[in-house]
mmCIF file of C-alpha atoms and ligand atoms in Angstrom:
data_model
loop_
_atom_site.group_PDB
_atom_site.id
_atom_site.type_symbol
_atom_site.label_atom_id
_atom_site.label_comp_id
_atom_site.label_asym_id
_atom_site.label_seq_id
_atom_site.Cartn_x
_atom_site.Cartn_y
_atom_site.Cartn_z
ATOM 1 C CA MET A 20 57.223 47.334 -16.436
ATOM 2 C CA LEU A 21 55.127 50.436 -16.806
ATOM 3 C CA MET A 22 56.239 53.324 -14.619
ATOM 4 C CA ALA A 23 54.583 53.632 -11.228
ATOM 5 C CA ARG A 24 54.933 56.122 -8.381
ATOM 6 C CA GLN A 25 57.861 55.459 -6.062
ATOM 7 C CA THR A 26 57.221 54.731 -2.400
ATOM 8 C CA HIS A 27 58.907 52.011 -0.326
ATOM 9 C CA VAL A 28 62.003 49.954 -1.210
ATOM 10 C CA SER A 29 62.243 46.635 0.641
ATOM 11 C CA ILE A 30 65.504 45.205 1.976
ATOM 12 C CA LYS A 31 65.594 41.410 1.715
ATOM 13 C CA THR A 32 66.718 39.382 4.729
ATOM 14 C CA PRO A 33 69.351 36.656 4.207
ATOM 15 C CA GLU A 34 66.539 34.067 4.112
ATOM 16 C CA GLU A 35 64.648 36.057 1.488
ATOM 17 C CA GLN A 36 67.853 36.495 -0.505
ATOM 18 C CA ALA A 37 68.326 32.718 -0.527
ATOM 19 C CA ARG A 38 64.826 32.262 -1.943
ATOM 20 C CA MET A 39 65.464 34.957 -4.568
ATOM 21 C CA ARG A 40 68.598 33.038 -5.576
ATOM 22 C CA VAL A 41 66.528 29.895 -6.145
ATOM 23 C CA ALA A 42 63.848 31.723 -8.163
ATOM 24 C CA GLY A 43 66.515 33.507 -10.227
ATOM 25 C CA ARG A 44 68.304 30.288 -11.060
ATOM 26 C CA LEU A 45 65.061 28.619 -12.149
ATOM 27 C CA ALA A 46 64.205 31.529 -14.477
ATOM 28 C CA ALA A 47 67.683 31.305 -16.043
ATOM 29 C CA ASP A 48 67.312 27.539 -16.413
ATOM 30 C CA VAL A 49 64.177 28.089 -18.526
ATOM 31 C CA LEU A 50 66.141 30.311 -20.927
ATOM 32 C CA ASP A 51 68.925 27.712 -21.063
ATOM 33 C CA MET A 52 66.290 25.084 -21.914
ATOM 34 C CA ILE A 53 64.471 27.067 -24.616
ATOM 35 C CA GLY A 54 67.546 28.226 -26.576
ATOM 36 C CA GLU A 55 67.804 25.215 -28.876
ATOM 37 C CA HIS A 56 64.083 25.473 -29.749
ATOM 38 C CA VAL A 57 64.329 29.048 -31.017
ATOM 39 C CA ARG A 58 64.875 28.315 -34.699
ATOM 40 C CA PRO A 59 63.179 28.929 -38.045
ATOM 41 C CA GLY A 60 59.677 27.442 -38.290
ATOM 42 C CA VAL A 61 58.845 27.339 -34.579
ATOM 43 C CA THR A 62 55.839 29.383 -33.421
ATOM 44 C CA THR A 63 56.023 31.601 -30.385
ATOM 45 C CA ASP A 64 53.077 29.607 -28.973
ATOM 46 C CA GLU A 65 55.214 26.463 -29.158
ATOM 47 C CA LEU A 66 57.954 28.256 -27.231
ATOM 48 C CA ASN A 67 55.346 29.370 -24.676
ATOM 49 C CA ASP A 68 54.056 25.827 -24.219
ATOM 50 C CA LEU A 69 57.543 24.336 -23.800
ATOM 51 C CA CYS A 70 58.410 26.947 -21.168
ATOM 52 C CA HIS A 71 55.064 26.621 -19.405
ATOM 53 C CA ARG A 72 55.421 22.862 -19.063
ATOM 54 C CA HIS A 73 59.042 23.131 -17.910
ATOM 55 C CA ILE A 74 58.171 25.714 -15.247
ATOM 56 C CA VAL A 75 55.100 23.907 -13.943
ATOM 57 C CA GLU A 76 56.103 20.255 -14.319
ATOM 58 C CA ALA A 77 59.899 20.118 -14.067
ATOM 59 C CA GLN A 78 60.408 23.058 -11.695
ATOM 60 C CA GLY A 79 57.227 22.989 -9.608
ATOM 61 C CA ALA A 80 57.099 26.753 -10.086
ATOM 62 C CA ILE A 81 54.552 29.283 -11.359
ATOM 63 C CA PRO A 82 54.864 31.316 -14.596
ATOM 64 C CA ALA A 83 54.251 34.838 -13.262
ATOM 65 C CA PRO A 84 53.050 36.463 -16.532
ATOM 66 C CA LEU A 85 50.027 34.131 -16.909
ATOM 67 C CA ASN A 86 46.916 36.176 -16.021
ATOM 68 C CA TYR A 87 49.131 38.980 -14.686
ATOM 69 C CA GLY A 88 47.967 42.585 -14.639
ATOM 70 C CA GLY A 89 44.218 42.182 -14.864
ATOM 71 C CA GLY A 90 41.863 44.362 -12.880
ATOM 72 C CA GLY A 91 41.062 48.029 -13.229
ATOM 73 C CA GLY A 92 39.745 47.298 -16.704
ATOM 74 C CA ARG A 93 43.113 45.952 -17.873
ATOM 75 C CA ILE A 94 43.339 42.781 -19.917
ATOM 76 C CA PRO A 95 45.245 40.078 -18.009
ATOM 77 C CA PHE A 96 48.327 38.785 -19.853
ATOM 78 C CA PRO A 97 47.122 35.584 -21.542
ATOM 79 C CA LYS A 98 50.347 33.532 -21.779
ATOM 80 C CA SER A 99 53.183 32.248 -19.584
ATOM 81 C CA ILE A 100 56.120 34.026 -21.242
ATOM 82 C CA CYS A 101 56.697 37.150 -23.344
ATOM 83 C CA THR A 102 58.074 36.791 -26.884
ATOM 84 C CA SER A 103 59.019 40.073 -28.556
ATOM 85 C CA VAL A 104 60.021 39.766 -32.207
ATOM 86 C CA ASN A 105 61.944 42.368 -34.290
ATOM 87 C CA HIS A 106 60.246 45.770 -33.792
ATOM 88 C CA VAL A 107 58.343 44.551 -30.719
ATOM 89 C CA VAL A 108 59.956 46.286 -27.744
ATOM 90 C CA CYS A 109 58.502 44.159 -24.924
ATOM 91 C CA HIS A 110 55.464 42.204 -23.669
ATOM 92 C CA GLY A 111 54.879 40.426 -26.984
ATOM 93 C CA ILE A 112 52.131 37.794 -26.641
ATOM 94 C CA PRO A 113 53.017 34.325 -27.941
ATOM 95 C CA GLY A 114 50.834 33.258 -30.882
ATOM 96 C CA ASP A 115 50.815 31.313 -34.150
ATOM 97 C CA ARG A 116 53.489 33.451 -35.786
ATOM 98 C CA ARG A 117 56.339 31.297 -37.128
ATOM 99 C CA LEU A 118 59.870 32.560 -36.586
ATOM 100 C CA LYS A 119 61.967 32.835 -39.731
ATOM 101 C CA ALA A 120 65.698 33.176 -40.387
ATOM 102 C CA GLY A 121 66.765 36.746 -39.776
ATOM 103 C CA ASP A 122 64.293 37.419 -36.955
ATOM 104 C CA ILE A 123 65.495 38.535 -33.539
ATOM 105 C CA VAL A 124 63.358 37.564 -30.555
ATOM 106 C CA ASN A 125 63.433 38.398 -26.873
ATOM 107 C CA VAL A 126 62.193 35.633 -24.600
ATOM 108 C CA ASP A 127 61.285 36.979 -21.139
ATOM 109 C CA ILE A 128 60.777 34.498 -18.308
ATOM 110 C CA THR A 129 59.458 35.222 -14.831
ATOM 111 C CA VAL A 130 58.917 32.380 -12.378
ATOM 112 C CA ILE A 131 57.565 32.334 -8.837
ATOM 113 C CA LYS A 132 59.096 29.745 -6.530
ATOM 114 C CA ASP A 133 58.419 29.545 -2.813
ATOM 115 C CA GLY A 134 56.743 32.962 -2.986
ATOM 116 C CA PHE A 135 59.618 34.808 -4.703
ATOM 117 C CA HIS A 136 60.113 36.009 -8.278
ATOM 118 C CA GLY A 137 63.026 35.569 -10.688
ATOM 119 C CA ASP A 138 62.877 37.638 -13.904
ATOM 120 C CA THR A 139 65.281 37.402 -16.850
ATOM 121 C CA SER A 140 65.303 37.738 -20.622
ATOM 122 C CA ARG A 141 67.692 37.228 -23.524
ATOM 123 C CA MET A 142 67.759 37.949 -27.239
ATOM 124 C CA PHE A 143 67.898 35.001 -29.616
ATOM 125 C CA LEU A 144 69.017 35.324 -33.239
ATOM 126 C CA VAL A 145 66.965 33.090 -35.536
ATOM 127 C CA GLY A 146 69.234 31.597 -38.209
ATOM 128 C CA LYS A 147 71.463 34.075 -39.998
ATOM 129 C CA CYS A 148 70.693 37.700 -39.081
ATOM 130 C CA SER A 149 71.759 41.032 -40.528
ATOM 131 C CA LEU A 150 74.907 42.626 -39.131
ATOM 132 C CA GLN A 151 72.711 45.509 -37.920
ATOM 133 C CA ALA A 152 70.485 43.119 -35.960
ATOM 134 C CA GLU A 153 73.499 41.348 -34.441
ATOM 135 C CA ARG A 154 75.047 44.662 -33.477
ATOM 136 C CA LEU A 155 71.838 45.934 -31.863
ATOM 137 C CA CYS A 156 71.555 42.771 -29.760
ATOM 138 C CA ARG A 157 75.210 43.033 -28.736
ATOM 139 C CA VAL A 158 74.917 46.699 -27.750
ATOM 140 C CA ALA A 159 71.769 46.019 -25.678
ATOM 141 C CA PHE A 160 73.636 43.198 -23.891
ATOM 142 C CA GLU A 161 76.623 45.442 -23.203
ATOM 143 C CA ALA A 162 74.320 48.218 -21.987
ATOM 144 C CA MET A 163 72.668 45.892 -19.463
ATOM 145 C CA TRP A 164 76.109 44.913 -18.177
ATOM 146 C CA GLU A 165 77.244 48.549 -17.984
ATOM 147 C CA GLY A 166 74.289 49.121 -15.681
ATOM 148 C CA ILE A 167 74.981 46.019 -13.589
ATOM 149 C CA ARG A 168 78.684 46.878 -13.265
ATOM 150 C CA SER A 169 77.771 50.250 -11.742
ATOM 151 C CA ILE A 170 75.873 48.625 -8.835
ATOM 152 C CA ARG A 171 77.211 48.700 -5.273
ATOM 153 C CA PRO A 172 75.983 50.257 -2.025
ATOM 154 C CA GLY A 173 75.913 54.017 -2.504
ATOM 155 C CA THR A 174 75.454 53.965 -6.277
ATOM 156 C CA ARG A 175 72.651 56.374 -7.160
ATOM 157 C CA LEU A 176 69.953 55.210 -9.574
ATOM 158 C CA GLY A 177 70.852 58.144 -11.824
ATOM 159 C CA ASP A 178 74.408 56.759 -12.055
ATOM 160 C CA LEU A 179 73.069 53.360 -13.111
ATOM 161 C CA GLY A 180 70.716 54.848 -15.699
ATOM 162 C CA HIS A 181 73.398 57.130 -17.051
ATOM 163 C CA SER A 182 75.865 54.275 -17.551
ATOM 164 C CA VAL A 183 73.290 52.382 -19.625
ATOM 165 C CA GLN A 184 72.224 55.430 -21.648
ATOM 166 C CA ARG A 185 75.790 56.545 -22.387
ATOM 167 C CA HIS A 186 76.705 53.185 -23.883
ATOM 168 C CA VAL A 187 73.561 52.981 -26.021
ATOM 169 C CA GLU A 188 73.674 56.512 -27.358
ATOM 170 C CA ALA A 189 77.416 56.316 -28.126
ATOM 171 C CA GLN A 190 76.454 53.597 -30.632
ATOM 172 C CA GLY A 191 73.767 55.761 -32.234
ATOM 173 C CA TYR A 192 70.882 53.828 -30.698
ATOM 174 C CA SER A 193 68.145 55.015 -28.313
ATOM 175 C CA VAL A 194 66.820 53.969 -24.880
ATOM 176 C CA VAL A 195 63.094 53.425 -24.327
ATOM 177 C CA ARG A 196 61.780 55.707 -21.565
ATOM 178 C CA GLU A 197 58.246 54.441 -20.898
ATOM 179 C CA TYR A 198 59.288 51.027 -19.539
ATOM 180 C CA CYS A 199 61.954 50.340 -16.969
ATOM 181 C CA GLY A 200 63.458 47.844 -14.546
ATOM 182 C CA HIS A 201 61.846 47.304 -11.153
ATOM 183 C CA GLY A 202 62.254 46.111 -7.624
ATOM 184 C CA ILE A 203 61.293 42.444 -7.305
ATOM 185 C CA GLY A 204 60.708 39.937 -4.516
ATOM 186 C CA ARG A 205 57.416 38.588 -3.219
ATOM 187 C CA VAL A 206 55.914 41.132 -5.627
ATOM 188 C CA PHE A 207 56.631 40.949 -9.395
ATOM 189 C CA HIS A 208 56.932 44.729 -9.873
ATOM 190 C CA GLU A 209 57.753 46.714 -6.746
ATOM 191 C CA ASP A 210 59.703 49.865 -5.946
ATOM 192 C CA PRO A 211 62.090 51.216 -7.012
ATOM 193 C CA GLN A 212 61.758 51.958 -10.713
ATOM 194 C CA ILE A 213 65.067 51.376 -12.477
ATOM 195 C CA LEU A 214 65.274 53.874 -15.321
ATOM 196 C CA HIS A 215 67.802 53.087 -18.063
ATOM 197 C CA TYR A 216 68.721 56.751 -18.515
ATOM 198 C CA GLY A 217 69.541 59.481 -16.042
ATOM 199 C CA GLU A 218 71.837 62.059 -14.526
ATOM 200 C CA PRO A 219 74.878 60.987 -12.485
ATOM 201 C CA GLY A 220 74.656 61.762 -8.775
ATOM 202 C CA THR A 221 70.854 61.856 -8.681
ATOM 203 C CA GLY A 222 68.176 59.530 -7.400
ATOM 204 C CA LEU A 223 67.918 56.833 -4.754
ATOM 205 C CA ALA A 224 71.163 55.504 -3.232
ATOM 206 C CA LEU A 225 71.413 51.699 -3.386
ATOM 207 C CA GLU A 226 71.731 49.639 -0.198
ATOM 208 C CA ALA A 227 72.779 46.048 0.418
ATOM 209 C CA GLY A 228 69.791 43.706 0.373
ATOM 210 C CA MET A 229 67.881 45.461 -2.405
ATOM 211 C CA THR A 230 66.797 43.243 -5.315
ATOM 212 C CA PHE A 231 65.751 44.629 -8.686
ATOM 213 C CA THR A 232 65.995 44.081 -12.417
ATOM 214 C CA VAL A 233 68.160 45.770 -15.033
ATOM 215 C CA GLU A 234 66.422 45.397 -18.407
ATOM 216 C CA PRO A 235 67.183 48.134 -20.943
ATOM 217 C CA MET A 236 65.118 48.251 -24.138
ATOM 218 C CA VAL A 237 67.302 49.570 -26.966
ATOM 219 C CA ASN A 238 65.909 50.774 -30.296
ATOM 220 C CA ALA A 239 67.885 50.935 -33.535
ATOM 221 C CA GLY A 240 65.910 54.043 -34.474
ATOM 222 C CA ARG A 241 64.053 56.573 -32.386
ATOM 223 C CA ARG A 242 63.119 55.889 -28.760
ATOM 224 C CA HIS A 243 59.366 56.357 -29.130
ATOM 225 C CA VAL A 244 57.019 53.430 -28.644
ATOM 226 C CA LYS A 245 53.333 52.658 -29.021
ATOM 227 C CA LEU A 246 51.002 50.167 -27.369
ATOM 228 C CA LEU A 247 48.998 47.887 -29.666
ATOM 229 C CA PRO A 248 45.223 47.437 -29.173
ATOM 230 C CA ASP A 249 45.796 44.024 -27.529
ATOM 231 C CA GLY A 250 46.716 46.071 -24.445
ATOM 232 C CA TRP A 251 50.192 44.515 -24.039
ATOM 233 C CA THR A 252 52.379 44.470 -27.137
ATOM 234 C CA VAL A 253 54.726 47.474 -27.228
ATOM 235 C CA VAL A 254 56.301 48.328 -30.596
ATOM 236 C CA THR A 255 58.677 51.001 -31.874
ATOM 237 C CA LYS A 256 56.748 53.887 -33.426
ATOM 238 C CA ASP A 257 59.154 54.013 -36.377
ATOM 239 C CA HIS A 258 59.114 50.188 -36.747
ATOM 240 C CA SER A 259 62.875 50.024 -36.155
ATOM 241 C CA LEU A 260 64.297 46.897 -34.498
ATOM 242 C CA SER A 261 64.419 46.733 -30.704
ATOM 243 C CA ALA A 262 66.470 44.546 -28.364
ATOM 244 C CA GLN A 263 66.410 43.853 -24.615
ATOM 245 C CA TRP A 264 68.249 41.746 -22.047
ATOM 246 C CA GLU A 265 67.299 41.390 -18.398
ATOM 247 C CA HIS A 266 68.874 40.166 -15.187
ATOM 248 C CA THR A 267 67.603 40.156 -11.606
ATOM 249 C CA VAL A 268 70.310 41.383 -9.207
ATOM 250 C CA LEU A 269 70.979 41.634 -5.470
ATOM 251 C CA VAL A 270 72.982 44.524 -4.008
ATOM 252 C CA THR A 271 75.652 43.017 -1.718
ATOM 253 C CA PRO A 272 77.830 44.760 0.893
ATOM 254 C CA THR A 273 80.686 44.896 -1.637
ATOM 255 C CA GLY A 274 78.900 45.117 -4.984
ATOM 256 C CA VAL A 275 76.349 43.080 -6.859
ATOM 257 C CA GLU A 276 75.276 39.472 -7.258
ATOM 258 C CA VAL A 277 73.489 38.527 -10.474
ATOM 259 C CA LEU A 278 70.758 36.052 -9.547
ATOM 260 C CA THR A 279 69.774 34.969 -13.070
ATOM 261 C CA LEU A 280 73.049 33.850 -14.661
ATOM 262 C CA GLY A 281 72.710 30.920 -17.045
ATOM 263 C CA ALA A 282 74.509 27.654 -16.266
ATOM 264 C CA ALA A 283 77.375 28.576 -18.609
ATOM 265 C CA ASP A 284 78.071 31.734 -16.584
ATOM 266 C CA ARG A 285 77.717 30.262 -13.088
ATOM 267 C CA THR A 286 80.942 29.322 -11.344
ATOM 268 C CA ALA A 287 79.542 27.766 -8.175
HETATM 269 N N1 MF3 B 419 58.843 40.147 -17.451
HETATM 270 C C1 MF3 B 419 58.433 41.492 -17.727
HETATM 271 C C2 MF3 B 419 59.385 42.400 -16.980
HETATM 272 O O1 MF3 B 419 60.537 42.236 -17.174
HETATM 273 C C3 MF3 B 419 57.032 41.786 -17.354
HETATM 274 C C4 MF3 B 419 56.044 41.005 -18.126
HETATM 275 S S1 MF3 B 419 54.478 41.369 -17.539
HETATM 276 C C5 MF3 B 419 53.530 40.457 -18.581
HETATM 277 O O2 MF3 B 419 59.062 43.195 -16.159
HETATM 278 F F1 MF3 B 419 52.356 40.467 -18.066
HETATM 279 F F2 MF3 B 419 53.604 40.983 -19.784
HETATM 280 F F3 MF3 B 419 54.010 39.247 -18.641
HETATM 281 CO CO1 CO B 420 61.397 42.690 -15.317
HETATM 282 CO CO1 CO B 421 61.106 40.227 -17.543
#
């Protein structure tokens, strides 16, 4: 999300946590479903339509991106998912572009079920990709997990951000600054902002019952980004490749619960 001013961080009750668990699992299920369709020749619009129908018809849920963010002169997001290909950093709008072998694409799914949001994204490699593209996707995945692993009550947000940034920069890549993770619940984007860079020992201290996303955007080149005239699509200024993974998490009394694990990673 775009950075906003920080105010109030909500603590979810056990009942709210249960509903977040359901929404998170549904969002992950959409990514599990779409994986086999992400292949050369498919358009991002076709991916959007498959996800939209799955969310609405099979899940009885709502695709949160559709018409999101209008008002105040802003253009509402016109589709149900985000598809961000190659040098697109985030918020790519599905369209008639056909994926081809060698592309990397982030598919970002947010569903609303029973009033609560689940938000998760993964990178998909289309056919055979360059070693550089594979490595970028792997490092972005590892960076997200470095951040998640740091989470427990008392962790400061600067600690979380630092753990992500350290991993990315040690590989010679850069972390996008203008977009960040976010608190999530009844509201899609709520406090706090989760920066993917930072200074250890600074910032808000985490507490059990907080729910937020960890979603680092990692560029192969420089960190700078620009917004396209469509009002949504964010690209790297230097046109280098960019990769992102996202989970929604809950801070527990002893650590962290990841609410958007795919079926292959769920034990229960
Ligand atoms: N899912 C994105 C996030 O992780 C937000 C997309 S907003 C949209 O925060 F309007 F572009 F869909
Ligand atoms: Co998010
Ligand atoms: Co998302």
